[in-house]
mmCIF file with all atom_site columns, C-alpha atoms and ligand atoms in Angstrom:
data_model
loop_
_atom_site.group_PDB
_atom_site.id
_atom_site.type_symbol
_atom_site.label_atom_id
_atom_site.label_alt_id
_atom_site.label_comp_id
_atom_site.label_asym_id
_atom_site.label_entity_id
_atom_site.label_seq_id
_atom_site.pdbx_PDB_ins_code
_atom_site.Cartn_x
_atom_site.Cartn_y
_atom_site.Cartn_z
_atom_site.occupancy
_atom_site.B_iso_or_equiv
_atom_site.pdbx_formal_charge
_atom_site.auth_seq_id
_atom_site.auth_comp_id
_atom_site.auth_asym_id
_atom_site.auth_atom_id
_atom_site.pdbx_PDB_model_num
ATOM   1   C CA . MET A 1 1  ? -1.090  -2.377  13.494  1.00 0.00 ? 1  MET A CA 1
ATOM   2   C CA . LEU A 1 2  ? -3.791  -0.900  11.319  1.00 0.00 ? 2  LEU A CA 1
ATOM   3   C CA . THR A 1 3  ? -3.044  0.165   7.763   1.00 0.00 ? 3  THR A CA 1
ATOM   4   C CA . MET A 1 4  ? -5.258  1.718   5.111   1.00 0.00 ? 4  MET A CA 1
ATOM   5   C CA . VAL A 1 5  ? -4.631  0.385   1.628   1.00 0.00 ? 5  VAL A CA 1
ATOM   6   C CA . GLU A 1 6  ? -6.213  1.971   -1.423  1.00 0.00 ? 6  GLU A CA 1
ATOM   7   C CA . MET A 1 7  ? -6.242  -0.497  -4.305  1.00 0.00 ? 7  MET A CA 1
ATOM   8   C CA . ASN A 1 8  ? -6.937  0.234   -7.948  1.00 0.00 ? 8  ASN A CA 1
ATOM   9   C CA . VAL A 1 9  ? -7.316  -2.793  -10.185 1.00 0.00 ? 9  VAL A CA 1
ATOM   10  C CA . ARG A 1 10 ? -6.185  -2.314  -13.787 1.00 0.00 ? 10 ARG A CA 1
ATOM   11  C CA . ILE A 1 11 ? -6.568  -5.422  -15.895 1.00 0.00 ? 11 ILE A CA 1
ATOM   12  C CA . PRO A 1 12 ? -5.582  -4.618  -19.499 1.00 0.00 ? 12 PRO A CA 1
ATOM   13  C CA . LEU A 1 13 ? -8.593  -4.550  -21.860 1.00 0.00 ? 13 LEU A CA 1
ATOM   14  C CA . ASP A 1 14 ? -6.970  -7.150  -24.118 1.00 0.00 ? 14 ASP A CA 1
ATOM   15  C CA . PHE A 1 15 ? -6.215  -9.556  -21.230 1.00 0.00 ? 15 PHE A CA 1
ATOM   16  C CA . ASP A 1 16 ? -7.719  -13.056 -21.653 1.00 0.00 ? 16 ASP A CA 1
ATOM   17  C CA . LYS A 1 17 ? -11.298 -12.905 -20.267 1.00 0.00 ? 17 LYS A CA 1
ATOM   18  C CA . GLU A 1 18 ? -11.343 -16.458 -18.859 1.00 0.00 ? 18 GLU A CA 1
ATOM   19  C CA . GLU A 1 19 ? -8.009  -15.936 -17.108 1.00 0.00 ? 19 GLU A CA 1
ATOM   20  C CA . ALA A 1 20 ? -9.316  -12.640 -15.682 1.00 0.00 ? 20 ALA A CA 1
ATOM   21  C CA . GLU A 1 21 ? -12.413 -14.430 -14.298 1.00 0.00 ? 21 GLU A CA 1
ATOM   22  C CA . ARG A 1 22 ? -10.208 -17.165 -12.822 1.00 0.00 ? 22 ARG A CA 1
ATOM   23  C CA . LEU A 1 23 ? -7.983  -14.565 -11.132 1.00 0.00 ? 23 LEU A CA 1
ATOM   24  C CA . LYS A 1 24 ? -11.027 -12.706 -9.757  1.00 0.00 ? 24 LYS A CA 1
ATOM   25  C CA . ALA A 1 25 ? -12.417 -15.951 -8.282  1.00 0.00 ? 25 ALA A CA 1
ATOM   26  C CA . SER A 1 26 ? -9.024  -16.726 -6.674  1.00 0.00 ? 26 SER A CA 1
ATOM   27  C CA . GLU A 1 27 ? -8.832  -13.161 -5.377  1.00 0.00 ? 27 GLU A CA 1
ATOM   28  C CA . LYS A 1 28 ? -12.271 -13.500 -3.746  1.00 0.00 ? 28 LYS A CA 1
ATOM   29  C CA . GLU A 1 29 ? -11.196 -16.778 -2.085  1.00 0.00 ? 29 GLU A CA 1
ATOM   30  C CA . ARG A 1 30 ? -7.948  -15.252 -0.734  1.00 0.00 ? 30 ARG A CA 1
ATOM   31  C CA . PHE A 1 31 ? -9.812  -12.093 0.368   1.00 0.00 ? 31 PHE A CA 1
ATOM   32  C CA . GLN A 1 32 ? -12.343 -14.157 2.350   1.00 0.00 ? 32 GLN A CA 1
ATOM   33  C CA . GLU A 1 33 ? -9.542  -16.261 3.898   1.00 0.00 ? 33 GLU A CA 1
ATOM   34  C CA . LEU A 1 34 ? -7.753  -13.074 5.056   1.00 0.00 ? 34 LEU A CA 1
ATOM   35  C CA . GLN A 1 35 ? -11.048 -11.676 6.426   1.00 0.00 ? 35 GLN A CA 1
ATOM   36  C CA . ARG A 1 36 ? -11.645 -14.875 8.420   1.00 0.00 ? 36 ARG A CA 1
ATOM   37  C CA . ALA A 1 37 ? -8.066  -14.642 9.769   1.00 0.00 ? 37 ALA A CA 1
ATOM   38  C CA . GLY A 1 38 ? -8.781  -11.069 10.957  1.00 0.00 ? 38 GLY A CA 1
ATOM   39  C CA . LYS A 1 39 ? -6.046  -9.616  8.713   1.00 0.00 ? 39 LYS A CA 1
ATOM   40  C CA . TRP A 1 40 ? -8.333  -7.806  6.215   1.00 0.00 ? 40 TRP A CA 1
ATOM   41  C CA . ARG A 1 41 ? -10.639 -5.976  8.610   1.00 0.00 ? 41 ARG A CA 1
ATOM   42  C CA . HIS A 1 42 ? -12.695 -3.713  6.331   1.00 0.00 ? 42 HIS A CA 1
ATOM   43  C CA . ILE A 1 43 ? -13.292 -3.066  2.654   1.00 0.00 ? 43 ILE A CA 1
ATOM   44  C CA . TRP A 1 44 ? -15.331 -0.499  0.770   1.00 0.00 ? 44 TRP A CA 1
ATOM   45  C CA . ARG A 1 45 ? -15.871 -0.215  -2.962  1.00 0.00 ? 45 ARG A CA 1
ATOM   46  C CA . VAL A 1 46 ? -14.926 3.196   -4.362  1.00 0.00 ? 46 VAL A CA 1
ATOM   47  C CA . ALA A 1 47 ? -18.132 4.103   -6.185  1.00 0.00 ? 47 ALA A CA 1
ATOM   48  C CA . GLY A 1 48 ? -17.741 4.150   -9.944  1.00 0.00 ? 48 GLY A CA 1
ATOM   49  C CA . HIS A 1 49 ? -14.279 2.549   -9.963  1.00 0.00 ? 49 HIS A CA 1
ATOM   50  C CA . TYR A 1 50 ? -12.745 -0.933  -9.911  1.00 0.00 ? 50 TYR A CA 1
ATOM   51  C CA . ALA A 1 51 ? -11.085 0.147   -6.698  1.00 0.00 ? 51 ALA A CA 1
ATOM   52  C CA . ASN A 1 52 ? -11.428 -0.301  -2.957  1.00 0.00 ? 52 ASN A CA 1
ATOM   53  C CA . VAL A 1 53 ? -10.362 1.223   0.331   1.00 0.00 ? 53 VAL A CA 1
ATOM   54  C CA . SER A 1 54 ? -9.364  -1.434  2.841   1.00 0.00 ? 54 SER A CA 1
ATOM   55  C CA . ILE A 1 55 ? -8.141  -1.649  6.424   1.00 0.00 ? 55 ILE A CA 1
ATOM   56  C CA . PHE A 1 56 ? -5.588  -4.340  7.288   1.00 0.00 ? 56 PHE A CA 1
ATOM   57  C CA . ASP A 1 57 ? -4.608  -5.454  10.779  1.00 0.00 ? 57 ASP A CA 1
ATOM   58  C CA . VAL A 1 58 ? -1.115  -6.955  10.664  1.00 0.00 ? 58 VAL A CA 1
ATOM   59  C CA . VAL A 1 59 ? 1.811   -7.272  13.076  1.00 0.00 ? 59 VAL A CA 1
ATOM   60  C CA . SER A 1 60 ? 4.471   -5.696  10.854  1.00 0.00 ? 60 SER A CA 1
ATOM   61  C CA . ASN A 1 61 ? 5.180   -4.035  7.527   1.00 0.00 ? 61 ASN A CA 1
ATOM   62  C CA . ALA A 1 62 ? 6.805   -7.300  6.469   1.00 0.00 ? 62 ALA A CA 1
ATOM   63  C CA . GLU A 1 63 ? 3.524   -9.164  7.101   1.00 0.00 ? 63 GLU A CA 1
ATOM   64  C CA . LEU A 1 64 ? 1.604   -6.465  5.217   1.00 0.00 ? 64 LEU A CA 1
ATOM   65  C CA . HIS A 1 65 ? 3.979   -6.891  2.280   1.00 0.00 ? 65 HIS A CA 1
ATOM   66  C CA . ASP A 1 66 ? 3.489   -10.678 2.321   1.00 0.00 ? 66 ASP A CA 1
ATOM   67  C CA . VAL A 1 67 ? -0.314  -10.318 2.504   1.00 0.00 ? 67 VAL A CA 1
ATOM   68  C CA . LEU A 1 68 ? -0.530  -7.767  -0.308  1.00 0.00 ? 68 LEU A CA 1
ATOM   69  C CA . THR A 1 69 ? 1.827   -9.619  -2.625  1.00 0.00 ? 69 THR A CA 1
ATOM   70  C CA . SER A 1 70 ? -0.104  -12.868 -2.003  1.00 0.00 ? 70 SER A CA 1
ATOM   71  C CA . LEU A 1 71 ? -3.197  -11.453 -3.720  1.00 0.00 ? 71 LEU A CA 1
ATOM   72  C CA . PRO A 1 72 ? -3.865  -13.093 -7.082  1.00 0.00 ? 72 PRO A CA 1
ATOM   73  C CA . LEU A 1 73 ? -4.703  -9.690  -8.626  1.00 0.00 ? 73 LEU A CA 1
ATOM   74  C CA . TYR A 1 74 ? -1.557  -8.096  -7.134  1.00 0.00 ? 74 TYR A CA 1
ATOM   75  C CA . PRO A 1 75 ? 0.224   -7.862  -10.537 1.00 0.00 ? 75 PRO A CA 1
ATOM   76  C CA . PHE A 1 76 ? -2.716  -5.756  -11.788 1.00 0.00 ? 76 PHE A CA 1
ATOM   77  C CA . MET A 1 77 ? -3.081  -3.486  -8.754  1.00 0.00 ? 77 MET A CA 1
ATOM   78  C CA . GLU A 1 78 ? -1.806  -0.046  -7.954  1.00 0.00 ? 78 GLU A CA 1
ATOM   79  C CA . MET A 1 79 ? -1.691  0.400   -4.185  1.00 0.00 ? 79 MET A CA 1
ATOM   80  C CA . LYS A 1 80 ? -1.333  3.307   -1.824  1.00 0.00 ? 80 LYS A CA 1
ATOM   81  C CA . VAL A 1 81 ? -0.454  2.307   1.749   1.00 0.00 ? 81 VAL A CA 1
ATOM   82  C CA . THR A 1 82 ? -1.144  4.643   4.690   1.00 0.00 ? 82 THR A CA 1
ATOM   83  C CA . PRO A 1 83 ? -0.226  3.747   8.291   1.00 0.00 ? 83 PRO A CA 1
ATOM   84  C CA . LEU A 1 84 ? -2.964  4.460   10.852  1.00 0.00 ? 84 LEU A CA 1
ATOM   85  C CA . CYS A 1 85 ? -2.967  4.908   14.596  1.00 0.00 ? 85 CYS A CA 1
ATOM   86  C CA . ARG A 1 86 ? -5.640  5.219   17.227  1.00 0.00 ? 86 ARG A CA 1
ATOM   87  C CA . HIS A 1 87 ? -7.493  8.526   17.339  1.00 0.00 ? 87 HIS A CA 1
ATOM   88  C CA . PRO A 1 88 ? -7.460  9.898   20.917  1.00 0.00 ? 88 PRO A CA 1
ATOM   89  C CA . SER A 1 89 ? -11.239 10.479  20.858  1.00 0.00 ? 89 SER A CA 1
ATOM   90  C CA . SER A 1 90 ? -12.186 7.020   19.574  1.00 0.00 ? 90 SER A CA 1
ATOM   91  C CA . ILE A 1 91 ? -14.606 5.015   21.717  1.00 0.00 ? 91 ILE A CA 1
ATOM   92  C CA . HIS A 1 92 ? -13.630 1.727   20.016  1.00 0.00 ? 92 HIS A CA 1
ATOM   93  C CA . ASN A 1 93 ? -11.332 -0.461  22.107  1.00 0.00 ? 93 ASN A CA 1
ATOM   94  C CA . ASP A 1 94 ? -10.160 -2.488  19.120  1.00 0.00 ? 94 ASP A CA 1
ATOM   95  C CA . ASP A 1 95 ? -8.574  0.496   17.323  1.00 0.00 ? 95 ASP A CA 1
ATOM   96  C CA . ARG A 1 96 ? -4.837  0.134   17.649  1.00 0.00 ? 96 ARG A CA 1
HETATM 97  O O1 . MUC B 2 .  ? -12.701 -6.071  -5.999  1.00 0.00 ? 1  MUC B O1 1
HETATM 98  C C1 . MUC B 2 .  ? -11.653 -5.465  -5.665  1.00 0.00 ? 1  MUC B C1 1
HETATM 99  O O2 . MUC B 2 .  ? -11.644 -4.296  -5.291  1.00 0.00 ? 1  MUC B O2 1
HETATM 100 C C2 . MUC B 2 .  ? -10.313 -6.178  -5.750  1.00 0.00 ? 1  MUC B C2 1
HETATM 101 C C3 . MUC B 2 .  ? -10.157 -7.263  -4.733  1.00 0.00 ? 1  MUC B C3 1
HETATM 102 C C4 . MUC B 2 .  ? -10.422 -6.958  -3.342  1.00 0.00 ? 1  MUC B C4 1
HETATM 103 C C5 . MUC B 2 .  ? -11.217 -7.906  -2.811  1.00 0.00 ? 1  MUC B C5 1
HETATM 104 C C6 . MUC B 2 .  ? -11.605 -8.767  -3.849  1.00 0.00 ? 1  MUC B C6 1
HETATM 105 O O3 . MUC B 2 .  ? -12.355 -9.759  -3.785  1.00 0.00 ? 1  MUC B O3 1
HETATM 106 O O4 . MUC B 2 .  ? -11.047 -8.347  -5.019  1.00 0.00 ? 1  MUC B O4 1
#
């Protein structure tokens, strides 16, 4: 099932800079692992914000929960989750 997730990252200004860099590096590693596994299908930066719009392809809401809460930056993210379904006029066979 496809799900749109809008993520806003809010690391407090007084948070330790080295720890923030370490978390960002871990986040990038986990993000790339999930992309390779086909779970994190698309990502776009929201221009001008430390935010993204992403499309996840997971089998259940429980899996989505596990994936999202596994992100190293999860404690610093606000997320909005929107379920998606195939548009009847789509020409893409992998929309589901
Ligand atoms: O940069 C972000 O929007 C937050 C997060 C999503 C992928 C990643 O590498 O970090």
